[in-house]
PDB file of C-alpha atoms in Angstrom:
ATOM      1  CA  UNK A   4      91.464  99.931  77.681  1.00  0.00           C
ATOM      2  CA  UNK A   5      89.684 102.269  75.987  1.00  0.00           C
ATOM      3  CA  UNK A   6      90.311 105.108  78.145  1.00  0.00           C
ATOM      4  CA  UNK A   7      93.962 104.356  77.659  1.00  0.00           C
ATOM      5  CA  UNK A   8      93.403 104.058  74.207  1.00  0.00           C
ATOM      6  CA  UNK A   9      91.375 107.530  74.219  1.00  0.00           C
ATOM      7  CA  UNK A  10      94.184 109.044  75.902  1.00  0.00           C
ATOM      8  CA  UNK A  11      97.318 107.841  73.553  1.00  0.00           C
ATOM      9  CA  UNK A  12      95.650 108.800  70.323  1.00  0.00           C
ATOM     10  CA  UNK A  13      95.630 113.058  71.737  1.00  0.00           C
ATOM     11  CA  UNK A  14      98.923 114.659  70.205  1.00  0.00           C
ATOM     12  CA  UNK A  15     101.096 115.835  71.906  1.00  0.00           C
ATOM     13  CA  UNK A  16      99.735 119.471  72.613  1.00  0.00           C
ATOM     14  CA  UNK A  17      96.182 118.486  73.576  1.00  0.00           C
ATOM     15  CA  UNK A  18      98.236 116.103  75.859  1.00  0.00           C
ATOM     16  CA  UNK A  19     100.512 118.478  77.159  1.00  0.00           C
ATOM     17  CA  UNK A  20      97.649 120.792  78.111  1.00  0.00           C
ATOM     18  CA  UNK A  21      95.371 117.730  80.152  1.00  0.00           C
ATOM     19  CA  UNK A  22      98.535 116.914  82.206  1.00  0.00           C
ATOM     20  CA  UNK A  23      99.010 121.265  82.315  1.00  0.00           C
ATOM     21  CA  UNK A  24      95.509 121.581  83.997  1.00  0.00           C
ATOM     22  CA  UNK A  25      95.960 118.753  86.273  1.00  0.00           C
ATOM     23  CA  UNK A  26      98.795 120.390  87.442  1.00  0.00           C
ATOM     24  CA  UNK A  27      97.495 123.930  87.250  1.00  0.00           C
ATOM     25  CA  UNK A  28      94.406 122.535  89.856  1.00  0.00           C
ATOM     26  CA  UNK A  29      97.255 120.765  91.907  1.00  0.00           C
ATOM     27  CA  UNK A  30      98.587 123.719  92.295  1.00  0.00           C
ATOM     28  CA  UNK A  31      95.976 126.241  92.966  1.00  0.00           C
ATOM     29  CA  UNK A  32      95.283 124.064  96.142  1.00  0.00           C
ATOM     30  CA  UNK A  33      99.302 123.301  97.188  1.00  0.00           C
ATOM     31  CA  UNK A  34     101.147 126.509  96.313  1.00  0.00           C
ATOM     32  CA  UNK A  35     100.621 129.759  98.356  1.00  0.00           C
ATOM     33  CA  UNK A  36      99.206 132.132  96.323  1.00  0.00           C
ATOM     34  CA  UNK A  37      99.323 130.705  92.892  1.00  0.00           C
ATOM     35  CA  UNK A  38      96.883 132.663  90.798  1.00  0.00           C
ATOM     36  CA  UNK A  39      98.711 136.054  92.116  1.00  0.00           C
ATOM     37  CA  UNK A  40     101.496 134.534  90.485  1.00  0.00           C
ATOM     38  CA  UNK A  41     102.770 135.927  87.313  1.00  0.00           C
ATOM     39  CA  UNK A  42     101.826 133.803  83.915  1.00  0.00           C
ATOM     40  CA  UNK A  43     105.083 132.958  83.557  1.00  0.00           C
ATOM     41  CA  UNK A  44     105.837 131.911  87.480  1.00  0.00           C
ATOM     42  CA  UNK A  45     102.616 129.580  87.217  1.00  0.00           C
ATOM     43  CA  UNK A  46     104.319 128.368  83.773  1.00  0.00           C
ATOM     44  CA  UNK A  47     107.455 127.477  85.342  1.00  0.00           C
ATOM     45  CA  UNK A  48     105.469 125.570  88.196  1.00  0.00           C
ATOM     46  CA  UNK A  49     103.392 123.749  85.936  1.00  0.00           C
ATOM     47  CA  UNK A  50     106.641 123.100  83.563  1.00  0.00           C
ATOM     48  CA  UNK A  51     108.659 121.299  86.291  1.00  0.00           C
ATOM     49  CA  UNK A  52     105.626 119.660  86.976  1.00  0.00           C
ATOM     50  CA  UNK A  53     104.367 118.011  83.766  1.00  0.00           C
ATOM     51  CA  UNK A  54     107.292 114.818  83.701  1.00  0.00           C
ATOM     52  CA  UNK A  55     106.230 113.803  87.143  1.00  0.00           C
ATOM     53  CA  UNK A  56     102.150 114.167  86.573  1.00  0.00           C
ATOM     54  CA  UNK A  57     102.687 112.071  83.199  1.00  0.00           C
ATOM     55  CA  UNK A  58     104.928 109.155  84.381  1.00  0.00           C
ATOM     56  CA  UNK A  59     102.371 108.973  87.571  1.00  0.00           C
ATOM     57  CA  UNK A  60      99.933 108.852  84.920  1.00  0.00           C
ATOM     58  CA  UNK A  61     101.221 105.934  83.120  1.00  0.00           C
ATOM     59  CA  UNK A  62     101.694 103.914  86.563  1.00  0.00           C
ATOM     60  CA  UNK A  63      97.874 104.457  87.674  1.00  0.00           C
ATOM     61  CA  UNK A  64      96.108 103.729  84.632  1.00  0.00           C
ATOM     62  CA  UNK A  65      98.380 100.529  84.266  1.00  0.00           C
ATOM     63  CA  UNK A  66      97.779  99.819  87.995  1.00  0.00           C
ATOM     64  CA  UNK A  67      94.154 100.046  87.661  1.00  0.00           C
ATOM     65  CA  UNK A  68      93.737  98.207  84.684  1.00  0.00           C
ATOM     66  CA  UNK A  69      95.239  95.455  85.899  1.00  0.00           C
ATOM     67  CA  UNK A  70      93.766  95.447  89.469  1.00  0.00           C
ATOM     68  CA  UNK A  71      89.955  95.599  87.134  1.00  0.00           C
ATOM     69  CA  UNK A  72      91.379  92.610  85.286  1.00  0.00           C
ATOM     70  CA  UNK A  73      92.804  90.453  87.640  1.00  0.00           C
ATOM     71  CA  UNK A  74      88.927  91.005  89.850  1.00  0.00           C
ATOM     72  CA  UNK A  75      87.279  90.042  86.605  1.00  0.00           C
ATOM     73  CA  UNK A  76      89.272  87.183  86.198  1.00  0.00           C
ATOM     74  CA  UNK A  77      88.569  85.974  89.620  1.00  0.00           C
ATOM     75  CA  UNK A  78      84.705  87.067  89.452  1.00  0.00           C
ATOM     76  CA  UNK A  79      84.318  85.321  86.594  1.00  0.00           C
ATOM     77  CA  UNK A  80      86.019  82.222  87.046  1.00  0.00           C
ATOM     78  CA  UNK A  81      88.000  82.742  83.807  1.00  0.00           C
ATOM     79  CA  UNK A  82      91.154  80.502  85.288  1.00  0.00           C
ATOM     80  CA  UNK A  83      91.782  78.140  87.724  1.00  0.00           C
ATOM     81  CA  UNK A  84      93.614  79.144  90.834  1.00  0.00           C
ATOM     82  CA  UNK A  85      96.730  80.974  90.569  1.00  0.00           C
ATOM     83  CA  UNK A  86      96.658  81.538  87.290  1.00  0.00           C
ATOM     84  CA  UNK A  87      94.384  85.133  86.996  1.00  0.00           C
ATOM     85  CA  UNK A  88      97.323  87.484  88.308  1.00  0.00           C
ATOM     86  CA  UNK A  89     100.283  85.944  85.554  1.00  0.00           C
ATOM     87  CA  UNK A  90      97.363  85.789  82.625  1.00  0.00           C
ATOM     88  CA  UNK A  91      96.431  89.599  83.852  1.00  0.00           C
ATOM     89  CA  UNK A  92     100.439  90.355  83.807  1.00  0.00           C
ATOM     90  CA  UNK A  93     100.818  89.127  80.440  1.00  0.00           C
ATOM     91  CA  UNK A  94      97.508  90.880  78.739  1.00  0.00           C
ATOM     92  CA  UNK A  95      98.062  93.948  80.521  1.00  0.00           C
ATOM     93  CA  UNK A  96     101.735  93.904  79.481  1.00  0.00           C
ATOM     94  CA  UNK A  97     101.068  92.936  75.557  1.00  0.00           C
ATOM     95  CA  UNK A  98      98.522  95.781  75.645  1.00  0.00           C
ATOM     96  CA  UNK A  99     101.643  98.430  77.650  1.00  0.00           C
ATOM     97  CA  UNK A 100     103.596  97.540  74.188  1.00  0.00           C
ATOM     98  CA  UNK A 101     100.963  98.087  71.582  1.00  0.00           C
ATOM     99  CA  UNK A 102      99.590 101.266  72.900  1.00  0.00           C
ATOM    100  CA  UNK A 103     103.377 102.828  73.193  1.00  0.00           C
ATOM    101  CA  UNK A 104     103.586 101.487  69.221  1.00  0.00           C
ATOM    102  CA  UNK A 105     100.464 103.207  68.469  1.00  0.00           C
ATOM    103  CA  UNK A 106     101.921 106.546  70.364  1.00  0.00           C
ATOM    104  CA  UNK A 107     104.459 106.388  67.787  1.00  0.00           C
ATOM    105  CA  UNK A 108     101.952 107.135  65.282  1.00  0.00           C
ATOM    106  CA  UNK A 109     100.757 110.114  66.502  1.00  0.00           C
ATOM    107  CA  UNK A 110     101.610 113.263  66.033  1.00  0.00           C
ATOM    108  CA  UNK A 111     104.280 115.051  68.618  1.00  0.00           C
ATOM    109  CA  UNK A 112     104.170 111.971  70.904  1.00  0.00           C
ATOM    110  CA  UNK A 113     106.380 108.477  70.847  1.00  0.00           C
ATOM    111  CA  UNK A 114     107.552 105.585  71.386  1.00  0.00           C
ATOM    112  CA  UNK A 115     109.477 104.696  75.080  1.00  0.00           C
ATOM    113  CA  UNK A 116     110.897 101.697  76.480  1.00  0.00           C
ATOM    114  CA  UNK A 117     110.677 104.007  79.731  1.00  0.00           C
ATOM    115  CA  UNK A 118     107.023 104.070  79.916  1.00  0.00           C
ATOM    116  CA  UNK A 119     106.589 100.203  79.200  1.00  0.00           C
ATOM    117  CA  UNK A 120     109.293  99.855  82.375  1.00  0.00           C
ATOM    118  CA  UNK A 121     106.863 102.505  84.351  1.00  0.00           C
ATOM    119  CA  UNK A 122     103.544 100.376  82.774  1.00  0.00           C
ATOM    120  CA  UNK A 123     104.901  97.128  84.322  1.00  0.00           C
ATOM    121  CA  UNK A 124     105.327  98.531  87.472  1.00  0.00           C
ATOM    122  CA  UNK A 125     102.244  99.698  88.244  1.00  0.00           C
ATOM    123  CA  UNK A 126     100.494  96.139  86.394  1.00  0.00           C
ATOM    124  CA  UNK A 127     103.150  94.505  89.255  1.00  0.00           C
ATOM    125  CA  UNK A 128     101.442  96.877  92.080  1.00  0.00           C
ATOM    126  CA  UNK A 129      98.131  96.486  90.571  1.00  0.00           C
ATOM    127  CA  UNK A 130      98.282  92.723  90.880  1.00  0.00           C
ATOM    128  CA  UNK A 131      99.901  92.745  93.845  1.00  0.00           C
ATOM    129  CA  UNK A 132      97.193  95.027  95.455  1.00  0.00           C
ATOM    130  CA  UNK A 133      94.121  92.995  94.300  1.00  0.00           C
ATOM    131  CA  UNK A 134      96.138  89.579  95.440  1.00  0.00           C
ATOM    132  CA  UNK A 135      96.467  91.039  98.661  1.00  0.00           C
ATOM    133  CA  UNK A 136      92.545  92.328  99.278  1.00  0.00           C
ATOM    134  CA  UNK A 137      91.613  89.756  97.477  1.00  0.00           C
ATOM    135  CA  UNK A 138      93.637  87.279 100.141  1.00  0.00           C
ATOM    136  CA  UNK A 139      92.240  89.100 103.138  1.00  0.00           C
ATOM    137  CA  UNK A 140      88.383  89.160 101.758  1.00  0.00           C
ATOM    138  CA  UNK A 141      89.029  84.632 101.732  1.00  0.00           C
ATOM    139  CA  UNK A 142      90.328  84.931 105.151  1.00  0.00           C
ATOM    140  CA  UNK A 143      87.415  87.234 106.721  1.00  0.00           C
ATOM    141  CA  UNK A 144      85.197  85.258 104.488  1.00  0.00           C
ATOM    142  CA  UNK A 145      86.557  82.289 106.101  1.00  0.00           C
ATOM    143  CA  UNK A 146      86.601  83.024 109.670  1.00  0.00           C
ATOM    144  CA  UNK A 147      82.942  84.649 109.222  1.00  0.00           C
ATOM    145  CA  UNK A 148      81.799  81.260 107.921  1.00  0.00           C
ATOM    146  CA  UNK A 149      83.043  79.571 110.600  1.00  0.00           C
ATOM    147  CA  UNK A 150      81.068  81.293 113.468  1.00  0.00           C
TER     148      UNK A 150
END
Protein backbone atom coordinates (compact mmCIF):
# COMPACT_ATOMS: atom_id res chain seq x y z
CA UNK A 1 0.00 0.00 0.00
CA UNK A 2 2.67 2.05 0.36
CA UNK A 3 4.30 1.40 -2.80
CA UNK A 4 1.03 2.33 -4.40
CA UNK A 5 0.87 5.16 -2.34
CA UNK A 6 4.66 6.09 -3.30
CA UNK A 7 3.74 5.81 -6.77
CA UNK A 8 0.35 8.10 -6.94
CA UNK A 9 1.86 11.00 -5.08
CA UNK A 10 4.82 11.43 -8.43
CA UNK A 11 3.24 14.15 -10.85
CA UNK A 12 2.57 13.58 -13.71
CA UNK A 13 6.05 14.10 -15.51
CA UNK A 14 8.17 12.08 -13.07
CA UNK A 15 5.32 9.54 -13.83
CA UNK A 16 5.32 9.82 -17.36
CA UNK A 17 9.08 9.28 -17.46
CA UNK A 18 9.01 5.74 -14.97
CA UNK A 19 6.34 4.27 -17.33
CA UNK A 20 8.84 6.01 -20.47
CA UNK A 21 11.85 3.88 -19.22
CA UNK A 22 9.92 0.82 -18.69
CA UNK A 23 9.00 1.05 -22.03
CA UNK A 24 12.27 2.35 -23.41
CA UNK A 25 13.95 -1.20 -21.72
CA UNK A 26 10.89 -3.11 -23.27
CA UNK A 27 11.87 -1.99 -26.18
CA UNK A 28 15.55 -2.15 -26.45
CA UNK A 29 14.99 -6.00 -26.02
CA UNK A 30 11.60 -6.36 -28.51
CA UNK A 31 12.23 -3.90 -31.34
CA UNK A 32 14.98 -4.54 -34.00
CA UNK A 33 17.36 -2.09 -33.74
CA UNK A 34 15.96 0.42 -31.39
CA UNK A 35 18.84 2.54 -30.19
CA UNK A 36 19.84 3.11 -34.10
CA UNK A 37 16.58 4.56 -34.15
CA UNK A 38 16.19 8.22 -34.45
CA UNK A 39 15.12 10.20 -31.00
CA UNK A 40 12.10 10.89 -32.34
CA UNK A 41 11.28 7.14 -33.87
CA UNK A 42 12.13 5.74 -30.23
CA UNK A 43 9.69 8.70 -29.01
CA UNK A 44 6.93 7.63 -31.10
CA UNK A 45 7.48 3.89 -29.88
CA UNK A 46 7.59 4.73 -26.41
CA UNK A 47 4.48 7.29 -26.99
CA UNK A 48 2.09 4.58 -28.30
CA UNK A 49 3.36 2.66 -25.65
CA UNK A 50 2.87 4.59 -22.39
CA UNK A 51 -1.42 4.01 -22.14
CA UNK A 52 -0.91 0.31 -22.34
CA UNK A 53 2.32 0.07 -19.76
CA UNK A 54 0.17 2.36 -17.27
CA UNK A 55 -3.28 0.63 -17.32
CA UNK A 56 -1.14 -2.84 -17.00
CA UNK A 57 0.31 -1.06 -14.23
CA UNK A 58 -2.76 -0.33 -12.37
CA UNK A 59 -4.06 -4.11 -12.89
CA UNK A 60 -0.72 -5.71 -11.33
CA UNK A 61 -0.22 -3.67 -8.41
CA UNK A 62 -4.05 -4.13 -7.62
CA UNK A 63 -3.65 -7.86 -8.43
CA UNK A 64 -0.83 -8.26 -6.16
CA UNK A 65 -2.05 -6.43 -3.40
CA UNK A 66 -4.84 -8.29 -3.11
CA UNK A 67 -3.35 -11.79 -3.76
CA UNK A 68 -0.66 -10.48 -0.43
CA UNK A 69 -3.89 -9.71 1.41
CA UNK A 70 -6.10 -12.36 0.86
CA UNK A 71 -2.60 -14.95 1.97
CA UNK A 72 -2.36 -12.80 5.05
CA UNK A 73 -5.76 -13.15 5.81
CA UNK A 74 -5.65 -16.83 5.52
CA UNK A 75 -2.07 -17.08 7.32
CA UNK A 76 -3.24 -15.32 9.94
CA UNK A 77 -6.49 -16.59 10.67
CA UNK A 78 -7.99 -13.06 10.51
CA UNK A 79 -11.65 -14.59 9.32
CA UNK A 80 -13.39 -17.57 9.37
CA UNK A 81 -13.76 -19.54 6.21
CA UNK A 82 -14.92 -17.90 3.19
CA UNK A 83 -14.86 -14.77 4.32
CA UNK A 84 -10.84 -13.57 3.57
CA UNK A 85 -11.35 -13.16 -0.36
CA UNK A 86 -14.88 -10.68 -0.02
CA UNK A 87 -13.12 -8.76 3.20
CA UNK A 88 -9.80 -8.54 0.80
CA UNK A 89 -12.30 -7.33 -2.18
CA UNK A 90 -13.76 -4.73 -0.15
CA UNK A 91 -10.33 -3.24 1.55
CA UNK A 92 -8.54 -3.48 -1.55
CA UNK A 93 -11.43 -1.78 -3.37
CA UNK A 94 -12.00 1.19 -0.60
CA UNK A 95 -8.22 1.69 -0.87
CA UNK A 96 -8.60 1.64 -5.41
CA UNK A 97 -11.02 4.79 -4.54
CA UNK A 98 -8.98 6.76 -2.09
CA UNK A 99 -5.73 6.56 -3.85
CA UNK A 100 -7.51 7.74 -7.36
CA UNK A 101 -8.98 10.79 -4.88
CA UNK A 102 -5.60 11.47 -3.70
CA UNK A 103 -4.30 11.43 -7.59
CA UNK A 104 -6.58 14.21 -7.95
CA UNK A 105 -4.50 16.20 -5.75
CA UNK A 106 -1.52 16.04 -7.45
CA UNK A 107 -0.15 17.90 -9.80
CA UNK A 108 -0.69 16.89 -13.76
CA UNK A 109 -2.37 13.60 -12.72
CA UNK A 110 -6.31 12.73 -11.84
CA UNK A 111 -9.02 11.36 -10.96
CA UNK A 112 -10.63 8.13 -13.22
CA UNK A 113 -13.51 5.99 -12.80
CA UNK A 114 -11.47 3.97 -15.58
CA UNK A 115 -8.67 3.04 -13.41
CA UNK A 116 -10.96 2.04 -10.34
CA UNK A 117 -12.86 -0.34 -13.21
CA UNK A 118 -9.09 -1.57 -14.25
CA UNK A 119 -8.18 -1.74 -10.11
CA UNK A 120 -11.14 -4.12 -9.56
CA UNK A 121 -10.20 -6.27 -12.11
CA UNK A 122 -7.04 -7.16 -11.27
CA UNK A 123 -8.27 -7.31 -7.07
CA UNK A 124 -11.01 -9.94 -8.95
CA UNK A 125 -7.86 -11.88 -10.64
CA UNK A 126 -5.81 -11.41 -7.65
CA UNK A 127 -8.35 -13.15 -5.46
CA UNK A 128 -9.22 -15.44 -7.80
CA UNK A 129 -5.52 -16.55 -8.27
CA UNK A 130 -4.69 -17.00 -4.53
CA UNK A 131 -8.30 -18.94 -4.10
CA UNK A 132 -7.24 -21.15 -6.67
CA UNK A 133 -3.39 -22.04 -5.30
CA UNK A 134 -4.58 -21.66 -2.27
CA UNK A 135 -7.42 -24.58 -3.13
CA UNK A 136 -4.85 -26.83 -4.74
CA UNK A 137 -2.08 -26.42 -1.75
CA UNK A 138 -5.53 -28.06 0.76
CA UNK A 139 -5.93 -30.70 -1.75
CA UNK A 140 -2.07 -31.82 -2.09
CA UNK A 141 -1.95 -31.10 1.55
CA UNK A 142 -4.74 -33.42 1.90
CA UNK A 143 -3.89 -36.30 -0.17
CA UNK A 144 -0.14 -36.05 1.28
CA UNK A 145 -1.65 -36.49 4.74
CA UNK A 146 -3.39 -39.28 3.87
CA UNK A 147 -0.47 -41.58 2.74
Amino acid sequence: MVFIFIMSHQNADVSSSQSGGVIESIAKIFVRDFDKLSQSSQQAIIDSYQHFVRKAAHFSIYAALSLFLCGYFVISDFFKKGYNGAFTFFLTLLYCCTDEVHQYFIPGRSCQVTDIFIDTLGIICGILVFQLFYLLFKRKRGVASEK
